[in-house]
XYZ file of C-alpha atoms in Angstrom:
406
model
C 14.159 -11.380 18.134
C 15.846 -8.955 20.353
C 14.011 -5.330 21.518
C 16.493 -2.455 21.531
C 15.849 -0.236 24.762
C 13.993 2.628 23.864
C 15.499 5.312 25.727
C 18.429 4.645 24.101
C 17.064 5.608 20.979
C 15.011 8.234 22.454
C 11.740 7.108 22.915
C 9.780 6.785 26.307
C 9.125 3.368 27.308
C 6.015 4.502 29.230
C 4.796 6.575 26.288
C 5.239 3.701 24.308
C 3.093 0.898 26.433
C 0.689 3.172 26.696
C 0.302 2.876 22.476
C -1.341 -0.605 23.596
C -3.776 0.272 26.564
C -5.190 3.211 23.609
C -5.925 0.325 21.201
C -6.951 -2.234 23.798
C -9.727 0.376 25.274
C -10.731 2.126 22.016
C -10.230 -0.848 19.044
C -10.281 -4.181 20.672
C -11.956 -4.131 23.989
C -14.848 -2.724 21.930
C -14.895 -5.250 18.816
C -13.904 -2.796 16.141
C -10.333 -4.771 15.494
C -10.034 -8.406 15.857
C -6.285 -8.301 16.757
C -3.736 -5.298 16.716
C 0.628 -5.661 15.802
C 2.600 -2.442 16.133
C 6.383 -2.450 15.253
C 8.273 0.995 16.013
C 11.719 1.092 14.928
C 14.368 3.562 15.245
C 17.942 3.665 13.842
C 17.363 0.802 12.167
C 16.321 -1.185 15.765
C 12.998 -2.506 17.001
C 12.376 -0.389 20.087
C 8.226 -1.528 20.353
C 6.821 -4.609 18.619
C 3.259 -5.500 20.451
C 0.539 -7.640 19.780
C -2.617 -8.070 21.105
C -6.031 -10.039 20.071
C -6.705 -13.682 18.797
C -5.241 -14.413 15.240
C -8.168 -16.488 14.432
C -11.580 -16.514 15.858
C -11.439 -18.148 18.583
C -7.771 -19.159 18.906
C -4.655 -18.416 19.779
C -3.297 -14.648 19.447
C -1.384 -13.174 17.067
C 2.331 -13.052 17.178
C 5.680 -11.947 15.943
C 5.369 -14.841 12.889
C 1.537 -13.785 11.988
C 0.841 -13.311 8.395
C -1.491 -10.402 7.243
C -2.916 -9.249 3.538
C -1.374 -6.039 3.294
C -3.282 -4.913 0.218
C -1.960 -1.540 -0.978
C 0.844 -1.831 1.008
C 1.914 -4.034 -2.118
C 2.367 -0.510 -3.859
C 5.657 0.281 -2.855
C 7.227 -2.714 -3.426
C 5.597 -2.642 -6.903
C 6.829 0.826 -7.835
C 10.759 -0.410 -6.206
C 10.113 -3.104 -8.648
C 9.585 -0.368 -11.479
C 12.775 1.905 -10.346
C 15.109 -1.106 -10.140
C 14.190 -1.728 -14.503
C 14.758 2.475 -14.406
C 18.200 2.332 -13.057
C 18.634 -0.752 -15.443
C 18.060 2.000 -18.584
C 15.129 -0.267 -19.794
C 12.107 1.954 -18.936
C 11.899 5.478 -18.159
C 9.491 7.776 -16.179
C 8.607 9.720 -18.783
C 8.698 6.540 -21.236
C 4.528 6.760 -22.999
C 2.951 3.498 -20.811
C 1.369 2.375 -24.541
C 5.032 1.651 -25.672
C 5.143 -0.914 -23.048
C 1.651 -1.493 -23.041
C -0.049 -0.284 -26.454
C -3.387 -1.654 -25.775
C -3.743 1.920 -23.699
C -2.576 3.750 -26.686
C -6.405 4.450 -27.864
C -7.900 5.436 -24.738
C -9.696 8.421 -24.407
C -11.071 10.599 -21.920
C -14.839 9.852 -20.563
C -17.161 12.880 -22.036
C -20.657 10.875 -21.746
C -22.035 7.758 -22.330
C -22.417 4.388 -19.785
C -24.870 2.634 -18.187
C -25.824 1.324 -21.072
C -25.496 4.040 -23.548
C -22.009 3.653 -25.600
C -19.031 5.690 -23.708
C -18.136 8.856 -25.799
C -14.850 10.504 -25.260
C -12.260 13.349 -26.638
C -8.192 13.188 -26.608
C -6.387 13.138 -23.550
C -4.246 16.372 -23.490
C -1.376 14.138 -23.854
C 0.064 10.746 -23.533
C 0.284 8.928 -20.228
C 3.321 8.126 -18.976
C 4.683 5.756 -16.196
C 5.374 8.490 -13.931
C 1.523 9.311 -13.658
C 1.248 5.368 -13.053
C 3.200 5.777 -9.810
C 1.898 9.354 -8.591
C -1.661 8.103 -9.608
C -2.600 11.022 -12.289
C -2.958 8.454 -15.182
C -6.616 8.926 -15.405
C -7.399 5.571 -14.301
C -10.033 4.323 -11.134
C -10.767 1.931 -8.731
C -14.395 0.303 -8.953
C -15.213 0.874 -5.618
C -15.012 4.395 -5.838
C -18.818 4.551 -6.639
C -18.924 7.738 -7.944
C -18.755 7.268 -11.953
C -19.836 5.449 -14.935
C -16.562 4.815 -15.397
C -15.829 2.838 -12.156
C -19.129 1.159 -12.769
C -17.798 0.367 -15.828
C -14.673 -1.632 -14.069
C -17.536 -3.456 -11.346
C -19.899 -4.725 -14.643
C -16.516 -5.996 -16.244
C -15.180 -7.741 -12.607
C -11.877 -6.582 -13.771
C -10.695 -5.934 -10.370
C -11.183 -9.225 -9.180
C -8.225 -11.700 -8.039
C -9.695 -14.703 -8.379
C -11.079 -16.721 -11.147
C -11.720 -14.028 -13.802
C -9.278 -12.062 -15.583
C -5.593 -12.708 -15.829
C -2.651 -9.806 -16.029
C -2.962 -9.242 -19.815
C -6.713 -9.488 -19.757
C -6.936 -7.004 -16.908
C -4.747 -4.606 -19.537
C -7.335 -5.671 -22.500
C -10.201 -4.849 -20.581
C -9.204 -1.068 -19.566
C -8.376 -0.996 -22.856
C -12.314 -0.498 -23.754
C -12.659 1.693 -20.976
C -12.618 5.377 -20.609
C -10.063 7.386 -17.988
C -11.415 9.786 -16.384
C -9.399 12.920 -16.706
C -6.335 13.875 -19.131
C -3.186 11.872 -17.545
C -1.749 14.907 -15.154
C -5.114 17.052 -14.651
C -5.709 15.115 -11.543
C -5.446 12.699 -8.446
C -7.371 9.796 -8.406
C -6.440 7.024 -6.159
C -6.512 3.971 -9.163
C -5.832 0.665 -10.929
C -2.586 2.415 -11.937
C 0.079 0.227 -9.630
C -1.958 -2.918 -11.415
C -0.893 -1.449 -14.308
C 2.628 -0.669 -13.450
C 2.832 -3.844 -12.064
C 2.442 -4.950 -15.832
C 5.058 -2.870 -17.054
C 7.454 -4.376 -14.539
C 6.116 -8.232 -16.039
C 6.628 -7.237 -19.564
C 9.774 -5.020 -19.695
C 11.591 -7.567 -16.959
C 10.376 -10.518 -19.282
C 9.230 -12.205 -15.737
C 6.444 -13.069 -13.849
C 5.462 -10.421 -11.625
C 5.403 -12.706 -8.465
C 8.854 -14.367 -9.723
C 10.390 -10.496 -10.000
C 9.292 -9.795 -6.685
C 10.677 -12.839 -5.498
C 14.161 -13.257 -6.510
C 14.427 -9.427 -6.961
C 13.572 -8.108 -4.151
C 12.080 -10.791 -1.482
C 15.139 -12.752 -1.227
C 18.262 -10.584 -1.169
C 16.139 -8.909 1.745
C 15.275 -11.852 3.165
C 11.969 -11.159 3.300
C 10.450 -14.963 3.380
C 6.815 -14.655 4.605
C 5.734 -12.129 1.613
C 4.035 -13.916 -1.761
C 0.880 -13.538 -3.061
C 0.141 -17.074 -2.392
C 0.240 -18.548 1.172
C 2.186 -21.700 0.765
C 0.690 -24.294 2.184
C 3.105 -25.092 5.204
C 2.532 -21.673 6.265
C -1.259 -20.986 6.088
C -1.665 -22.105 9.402
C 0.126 -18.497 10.303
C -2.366 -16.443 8.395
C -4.776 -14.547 10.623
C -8.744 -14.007 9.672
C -9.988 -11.392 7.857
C -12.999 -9.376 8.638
C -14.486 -6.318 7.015
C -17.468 -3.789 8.415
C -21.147 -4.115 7.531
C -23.805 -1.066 8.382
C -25.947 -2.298 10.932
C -24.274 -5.365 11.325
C -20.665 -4.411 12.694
C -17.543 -6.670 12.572
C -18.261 -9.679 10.181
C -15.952 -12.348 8.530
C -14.562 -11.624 4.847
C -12.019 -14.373 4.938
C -11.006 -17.231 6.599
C -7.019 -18.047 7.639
C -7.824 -21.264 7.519
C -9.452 -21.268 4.293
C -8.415 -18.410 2.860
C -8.488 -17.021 -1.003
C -5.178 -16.102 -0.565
C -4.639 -19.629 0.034
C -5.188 -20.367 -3.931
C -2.704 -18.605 -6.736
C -4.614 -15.877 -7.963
C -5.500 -14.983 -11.393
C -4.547 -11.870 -11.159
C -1.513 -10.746 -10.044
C -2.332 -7.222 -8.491
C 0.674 -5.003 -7.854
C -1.648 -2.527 -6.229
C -2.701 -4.986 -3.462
C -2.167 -8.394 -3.753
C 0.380 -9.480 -1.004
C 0.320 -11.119 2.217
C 3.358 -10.341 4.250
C 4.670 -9.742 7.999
C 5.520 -7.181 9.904
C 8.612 -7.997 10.568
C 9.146 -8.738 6.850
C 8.027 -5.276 6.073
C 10.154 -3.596 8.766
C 12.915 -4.516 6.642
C 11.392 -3.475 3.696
C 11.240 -0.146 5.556
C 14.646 -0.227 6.646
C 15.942 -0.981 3.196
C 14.096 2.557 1.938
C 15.634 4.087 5.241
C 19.356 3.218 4.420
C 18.762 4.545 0.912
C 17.722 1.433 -1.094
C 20.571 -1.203 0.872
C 20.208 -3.499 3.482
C 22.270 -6.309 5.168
C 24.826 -5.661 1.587
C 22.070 -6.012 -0.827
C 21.592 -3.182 -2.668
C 17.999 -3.189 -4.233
C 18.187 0.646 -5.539
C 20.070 3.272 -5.662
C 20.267 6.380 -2.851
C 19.149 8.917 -5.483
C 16.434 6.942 -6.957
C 14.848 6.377 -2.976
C 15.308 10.213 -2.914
C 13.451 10.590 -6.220
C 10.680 8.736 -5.003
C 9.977 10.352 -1.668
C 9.916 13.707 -3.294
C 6.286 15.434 -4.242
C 4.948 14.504 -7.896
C 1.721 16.243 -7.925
C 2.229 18.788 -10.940
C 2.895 22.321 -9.769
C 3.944 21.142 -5.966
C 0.102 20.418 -5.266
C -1.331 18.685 -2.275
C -3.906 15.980 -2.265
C -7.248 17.967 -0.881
C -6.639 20.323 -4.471
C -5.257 17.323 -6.629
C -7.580 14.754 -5.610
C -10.800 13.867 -7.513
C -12.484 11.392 -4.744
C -10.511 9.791 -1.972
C -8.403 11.254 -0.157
C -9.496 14.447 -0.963
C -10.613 15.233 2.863
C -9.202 18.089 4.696
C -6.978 15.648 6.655
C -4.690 15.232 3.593
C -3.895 18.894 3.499
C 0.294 19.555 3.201
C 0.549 15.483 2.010
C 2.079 15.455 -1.524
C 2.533 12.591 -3.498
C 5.616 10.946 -4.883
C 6.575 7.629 -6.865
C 4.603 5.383 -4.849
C 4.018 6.757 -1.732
C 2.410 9.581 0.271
C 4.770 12.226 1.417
C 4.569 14.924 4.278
C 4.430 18.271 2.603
C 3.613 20.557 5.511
C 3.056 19.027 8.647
C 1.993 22.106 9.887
C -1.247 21.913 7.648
C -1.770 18.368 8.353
C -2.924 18.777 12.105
C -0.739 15.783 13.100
C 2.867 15.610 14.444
C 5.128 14.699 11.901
C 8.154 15.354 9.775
C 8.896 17.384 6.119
C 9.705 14.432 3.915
C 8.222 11.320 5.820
C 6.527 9.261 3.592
C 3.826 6.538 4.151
C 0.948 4.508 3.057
C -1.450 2.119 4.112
C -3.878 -1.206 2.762
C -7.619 -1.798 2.795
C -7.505 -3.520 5.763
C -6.143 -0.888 7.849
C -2.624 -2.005 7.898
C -0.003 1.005 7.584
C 3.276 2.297 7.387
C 5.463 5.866 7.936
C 9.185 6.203 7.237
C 10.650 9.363 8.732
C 13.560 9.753 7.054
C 14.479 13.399 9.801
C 13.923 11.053 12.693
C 15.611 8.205 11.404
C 12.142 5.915 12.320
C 9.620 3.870 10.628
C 6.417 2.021 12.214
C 4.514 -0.957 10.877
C 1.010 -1.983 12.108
C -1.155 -5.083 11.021
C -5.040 -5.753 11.651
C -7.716 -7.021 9.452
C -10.486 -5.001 8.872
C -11.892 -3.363 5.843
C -12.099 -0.675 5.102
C -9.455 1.083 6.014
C -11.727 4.248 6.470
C -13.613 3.465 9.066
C -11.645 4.398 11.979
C -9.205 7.172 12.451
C -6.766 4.744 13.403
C -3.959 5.442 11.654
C -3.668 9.558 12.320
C -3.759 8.621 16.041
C -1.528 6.019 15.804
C 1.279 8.469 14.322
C 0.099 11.417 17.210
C 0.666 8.632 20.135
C 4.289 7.556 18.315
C 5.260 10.891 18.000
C 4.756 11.799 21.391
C 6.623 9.514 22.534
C 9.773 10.613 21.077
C 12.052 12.658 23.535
């Protein structure tokens, strides 16, 4: 693989190495990551692509062919999956999810009741549709969330789990008993909803999700080290897993050598179930970058990646007034949110150097990824540590790229 200078795509070299000494001294020097990748691209070119720290305890370090779980960095590619059956005129964004999936057409909205004591619940407002799937106003949660009988309804049922419980359709069956939390468009709540999209994309395609993905998407972009199951000839690639434990620090959550991700899983998760590379998802990036084409395959249109990375939230909202839980902190102030990504409002109001229209997300395990769309850049970066929250990581990541620009 061949570097591209940086100064000629206006970047400082120097700027950029010293990306590496600030995540040697403050992540791994101190044993908050195990191991650190960072891929800056510009103009379609890698200018930066560093790695540092051992891929498995012990061992050798990580490198240009490591794999890493990538979690909800699997959203994206989920809701690309989604827009290709759009421009196909077999789905629509405001198509009612229950056509595609009618065991949601009976849900209503949480007004008392769990623990226990039978859920009661009114109306939603109005039907959910797939666009609040992708922007995340559907109504639904995440388990871990901790903050509501209805998430503690999802952690009694285990219906977030990957392995060994439910499948795909018994995911769907099992929301299907449980209230949302809000009226689909009231509110942000960072959910289950790419899970459920992910669905859609089974059902309306007539396809396995993972076989969609795979001749749909993974191949024409030659993007061969993504799946949601490690094949076997290439686990040895796939770096250890760790997640953080009060009082305890750093501690191991999975094993490359033995990993869950080794097994097929019985749930397919479109909001977080792939393990992928960076340099895999750098051209995922750069297919979003040249408008939905890379290399002469075309997996979108140019409108439809402009549709996307617009804001969604109803009435041009932000996240800190939208959101009902996560990502609700001042931090997200000017970040919008469009059809399966973040997106950079105001970067004024964010605090952080940025761009109008860059658009980004992240996984649990702190990977991440920006496309600036003005500046003609994106960045990847891998680790393995859960969750994603507990270090600032990825705002100074984005100050230290940024200022290396010239």
């Amino acid at each position: 693989m061949q570097l591209a200078a940086p100064e000629s795509h206006g970047f400082s070299s120097a700027r950029l190495a010293r990306i590496d000494t600030y995540l040697k001294e403050r992540y791994l020097d101190t044993g908050r990551l195990p191991h650190a990748q960072l891929l800056v691209a510009r103009h379609g070119e890698i200018v930066h692509f560093s790695h540092q720290g051992a891929a498995r305890e012990g061992g050798a370090p990580i490198d240009q062919d490591s794999l890493f779980r990538i979690a909800s960095m699997t959203k994206p590619i989920t809701s690309i999956a989604f827009m290709m059956l759009v421009e196909e005129g077999k789905v629509a964004l405001d198509t009612p999810v229950a056509k595609v999936i009618p065991e949601l057409a009976s849900v209503g909205v949480y007004a008392g009741g769990g623990a226990g004591v039978p859920f009661a619940t009114t109306r939603p407002a109005r039907p959910m549709q797939m666009v609040d799937l992708l922007r995340h106003t559907s109504g639904l949660t995440y388990s871990f969330q901790n903050r509501s009988n209805v998430d503690a309804a999802y952690r009694e049922g285990k219906i977030e789990n990957w392995w060994g419980n439910l499948d795909l359709d018994g995911f769907i069956a099992a929301l299907g008993k449980i209230p949302l939390e809000f009226s689909p468009g009231e509110a942000w709540n960072y959910s289950v909803s790419t899970d459920v999209l992910g669905a859609v994309v089974q059902r309306v395609a007539d396809m396995p999700l993972a076989e969609f993905f795979a001749t749909r998407i993974f191949a024409p972009l030659g993007m061969d080290d993504s799946f949601f199951q490690v094949p076997a000839d290439k686990l040895d690639r796939l770096v250890d897993c760790y997640t953080m434990q009060p009082g305890k620090g750093r501690v191991m959550f999975d094993r490359g050598a033995d990993s869950h991700w080794s097994q097929p899983p019985t749930l397919v998760s479109g909001g977080g179930g792939l393990v992928s590379s960076s340099l895999d998802y750098h051209r995922f990036c750069c297919m979003c970058l040249n408008g939905g084409e890379l290399d002469g395959a075309r997996i979108v249109g140019r409108k439809t990646i402009d549709l996307m990375t617009a804001n969604h939230l109803p009435g041009g909202s932000d996240l800190t007034a939208m959101s009902q839980s996560l990502f609700s902190e001042a931090t997200n102030a000017g970040t919008g949110f469009g059809l399966g990504f973040a997106v950079t409002v105001d970067p004024a109001r964010s605090l952080i150097p940025g761009s109008a229209g860059e658009y980004y997300w992240g996984g649990m395990f702190a990977t991440a990824f920006f496309i600036d769309p003005v500046e003609d850049m994106h960045m990847v970066f891998m680790t393995q540590v859960s969750p994603s929250t507990a270090f600032p990581i990825r705002r100074e990541l984005k100050t230290l790229i940024y200022s290396a620009l010239t």
